[in-house]
PDB file of C-alpha atoms in Angstrom:
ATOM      1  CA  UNK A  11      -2.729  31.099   1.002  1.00  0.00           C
ATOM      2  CA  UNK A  12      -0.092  30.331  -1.924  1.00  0.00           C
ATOM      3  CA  UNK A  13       2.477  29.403   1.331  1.00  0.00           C
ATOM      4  CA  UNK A  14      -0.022  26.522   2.660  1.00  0.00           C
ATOM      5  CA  UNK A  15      -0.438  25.286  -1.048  1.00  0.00           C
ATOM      6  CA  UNK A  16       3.293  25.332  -1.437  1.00  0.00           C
ATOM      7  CA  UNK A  17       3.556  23.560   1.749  1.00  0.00           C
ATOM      8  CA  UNK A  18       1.494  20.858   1.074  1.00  0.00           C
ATOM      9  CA  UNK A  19       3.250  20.283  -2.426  1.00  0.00           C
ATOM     10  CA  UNK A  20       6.498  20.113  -0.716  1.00  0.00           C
ATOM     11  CA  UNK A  21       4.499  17.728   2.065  1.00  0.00           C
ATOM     12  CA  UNK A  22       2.828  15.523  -0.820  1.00  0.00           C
ATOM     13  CA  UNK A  23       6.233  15.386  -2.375  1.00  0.00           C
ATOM     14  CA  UNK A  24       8.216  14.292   0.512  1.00  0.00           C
ATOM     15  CA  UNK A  25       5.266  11.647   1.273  1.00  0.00           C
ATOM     16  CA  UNK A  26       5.938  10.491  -1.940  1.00  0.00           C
ATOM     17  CA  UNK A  27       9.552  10.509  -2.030  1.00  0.00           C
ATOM     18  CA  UNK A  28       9.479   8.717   1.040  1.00  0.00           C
ATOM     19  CA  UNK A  29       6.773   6.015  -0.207  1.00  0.00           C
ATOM     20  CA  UNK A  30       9.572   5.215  -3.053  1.00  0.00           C
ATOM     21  CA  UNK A  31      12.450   4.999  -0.858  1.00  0.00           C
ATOM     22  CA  UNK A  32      11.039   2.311   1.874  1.00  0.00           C
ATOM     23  CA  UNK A  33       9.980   0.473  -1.611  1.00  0.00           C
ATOM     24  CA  UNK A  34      13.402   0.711  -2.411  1.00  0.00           C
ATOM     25  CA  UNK A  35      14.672  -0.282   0.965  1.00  0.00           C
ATOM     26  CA  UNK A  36      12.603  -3.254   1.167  1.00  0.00           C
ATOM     27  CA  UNK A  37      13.147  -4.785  -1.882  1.00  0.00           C
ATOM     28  CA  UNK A  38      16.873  -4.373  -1.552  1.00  0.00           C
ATOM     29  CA  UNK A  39      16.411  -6.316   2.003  1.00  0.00           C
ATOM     30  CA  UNK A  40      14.674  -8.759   0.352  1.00  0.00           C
ATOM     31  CA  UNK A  41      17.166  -9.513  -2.483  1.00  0.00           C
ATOM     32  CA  UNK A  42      19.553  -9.700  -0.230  1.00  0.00           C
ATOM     33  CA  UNK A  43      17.560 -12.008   1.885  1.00  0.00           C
ATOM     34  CA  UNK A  44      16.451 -14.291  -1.487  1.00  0.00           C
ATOM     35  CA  UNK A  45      20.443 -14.343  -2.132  1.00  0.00           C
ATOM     36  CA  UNK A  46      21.136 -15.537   1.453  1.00  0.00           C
ATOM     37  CA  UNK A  47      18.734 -18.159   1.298  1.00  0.00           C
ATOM     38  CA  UNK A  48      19.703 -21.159  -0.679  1.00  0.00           C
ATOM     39  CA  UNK A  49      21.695 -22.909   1.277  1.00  0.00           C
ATOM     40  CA  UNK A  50      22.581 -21.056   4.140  1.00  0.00           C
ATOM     41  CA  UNK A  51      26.508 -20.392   3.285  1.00  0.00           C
ATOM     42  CA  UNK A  52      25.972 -18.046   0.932  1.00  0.00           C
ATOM     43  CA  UNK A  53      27.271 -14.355   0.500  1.00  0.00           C
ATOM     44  CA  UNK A  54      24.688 -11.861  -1.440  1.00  0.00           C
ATOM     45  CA  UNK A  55      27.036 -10.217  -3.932  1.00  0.00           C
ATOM     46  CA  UNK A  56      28.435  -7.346  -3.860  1.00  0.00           C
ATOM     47  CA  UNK A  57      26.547  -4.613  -5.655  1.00  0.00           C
ATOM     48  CA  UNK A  58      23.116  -6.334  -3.932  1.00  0.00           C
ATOM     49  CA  UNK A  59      24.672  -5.040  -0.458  1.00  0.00           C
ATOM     50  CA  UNK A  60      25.962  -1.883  -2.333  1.00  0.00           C
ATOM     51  CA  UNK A  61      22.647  -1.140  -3.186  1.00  0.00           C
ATOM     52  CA  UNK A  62      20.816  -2.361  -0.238  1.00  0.00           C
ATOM     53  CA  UNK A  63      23.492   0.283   1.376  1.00  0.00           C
ATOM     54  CA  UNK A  64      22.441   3.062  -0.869  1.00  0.00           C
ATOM     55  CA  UNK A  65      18.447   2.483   0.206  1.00  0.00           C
ATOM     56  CA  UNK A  66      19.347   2.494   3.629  1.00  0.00           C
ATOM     57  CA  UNK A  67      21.507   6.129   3.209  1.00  0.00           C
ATOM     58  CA  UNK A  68      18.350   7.479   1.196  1.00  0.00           C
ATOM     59  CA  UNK A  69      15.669   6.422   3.532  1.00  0.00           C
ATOM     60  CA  UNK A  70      18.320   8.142   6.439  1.00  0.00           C
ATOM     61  CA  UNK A  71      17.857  11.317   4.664  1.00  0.00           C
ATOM     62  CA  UNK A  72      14.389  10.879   4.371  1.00  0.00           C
ATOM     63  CA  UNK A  73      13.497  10.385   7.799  1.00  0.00           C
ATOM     64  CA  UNK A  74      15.780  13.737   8.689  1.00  0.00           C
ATOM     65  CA  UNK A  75      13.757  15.410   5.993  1.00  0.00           C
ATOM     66  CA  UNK A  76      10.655  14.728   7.647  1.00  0.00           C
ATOM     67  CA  UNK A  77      12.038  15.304  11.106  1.00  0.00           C
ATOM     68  CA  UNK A  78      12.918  18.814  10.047  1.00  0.00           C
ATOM     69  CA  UNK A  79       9.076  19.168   8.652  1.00  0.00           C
ATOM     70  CA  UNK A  80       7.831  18.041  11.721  1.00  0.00           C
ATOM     71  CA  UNK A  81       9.862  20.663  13.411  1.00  0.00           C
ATOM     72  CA  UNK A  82       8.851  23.428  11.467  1.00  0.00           C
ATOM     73  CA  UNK A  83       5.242  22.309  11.952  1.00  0.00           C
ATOM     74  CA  UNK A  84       5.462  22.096  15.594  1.00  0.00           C
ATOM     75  CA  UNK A  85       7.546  25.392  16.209  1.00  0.00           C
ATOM     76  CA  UNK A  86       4.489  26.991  14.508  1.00  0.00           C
ATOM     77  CA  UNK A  87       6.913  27.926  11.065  1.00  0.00           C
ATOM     78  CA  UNK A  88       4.097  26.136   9.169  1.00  0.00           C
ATOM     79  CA  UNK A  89       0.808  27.057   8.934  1.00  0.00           C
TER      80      UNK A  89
END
């Protein structure tokens, strides 16, 4: 029993983790976006597609994470 309680920590966790990161990505998008807007012509700076960048690399990772949990559930290493 103490495995399937860790497992669902580790599950909740990564559901939240992942919650946070496509927050992240979004509003990185979307700052980018709201700098691209005025008039058409112009660049977002820098360190908006630096971090824009960054929250795509995280949410990456995330996704592997939960492909990895997904295989572990499936190939029966999980409950």
């Amino acid at each position: 029993m103490d495995k399937r309680r860790a497992w669902r920590e580790q599950e909740q966790q990564l559901v939240e983790r992942w919650n946070a990161a496509t927050q992240r990505y979004s509003e990185a998008q979307a700052e980018v976006a709201r700098q691209r807007l005025p008039l058409g012509e112009g660049a977002p700076s820098e360190e908006c597609v630096r971090s824009e960048e960054a929250a795509r690399i995280e949410l990456e990772t995330m996704r592997k994470q939960v492909a990895r949990m997904k295989v572990e559930f499936s190939t029966g290493k999980r409950y």
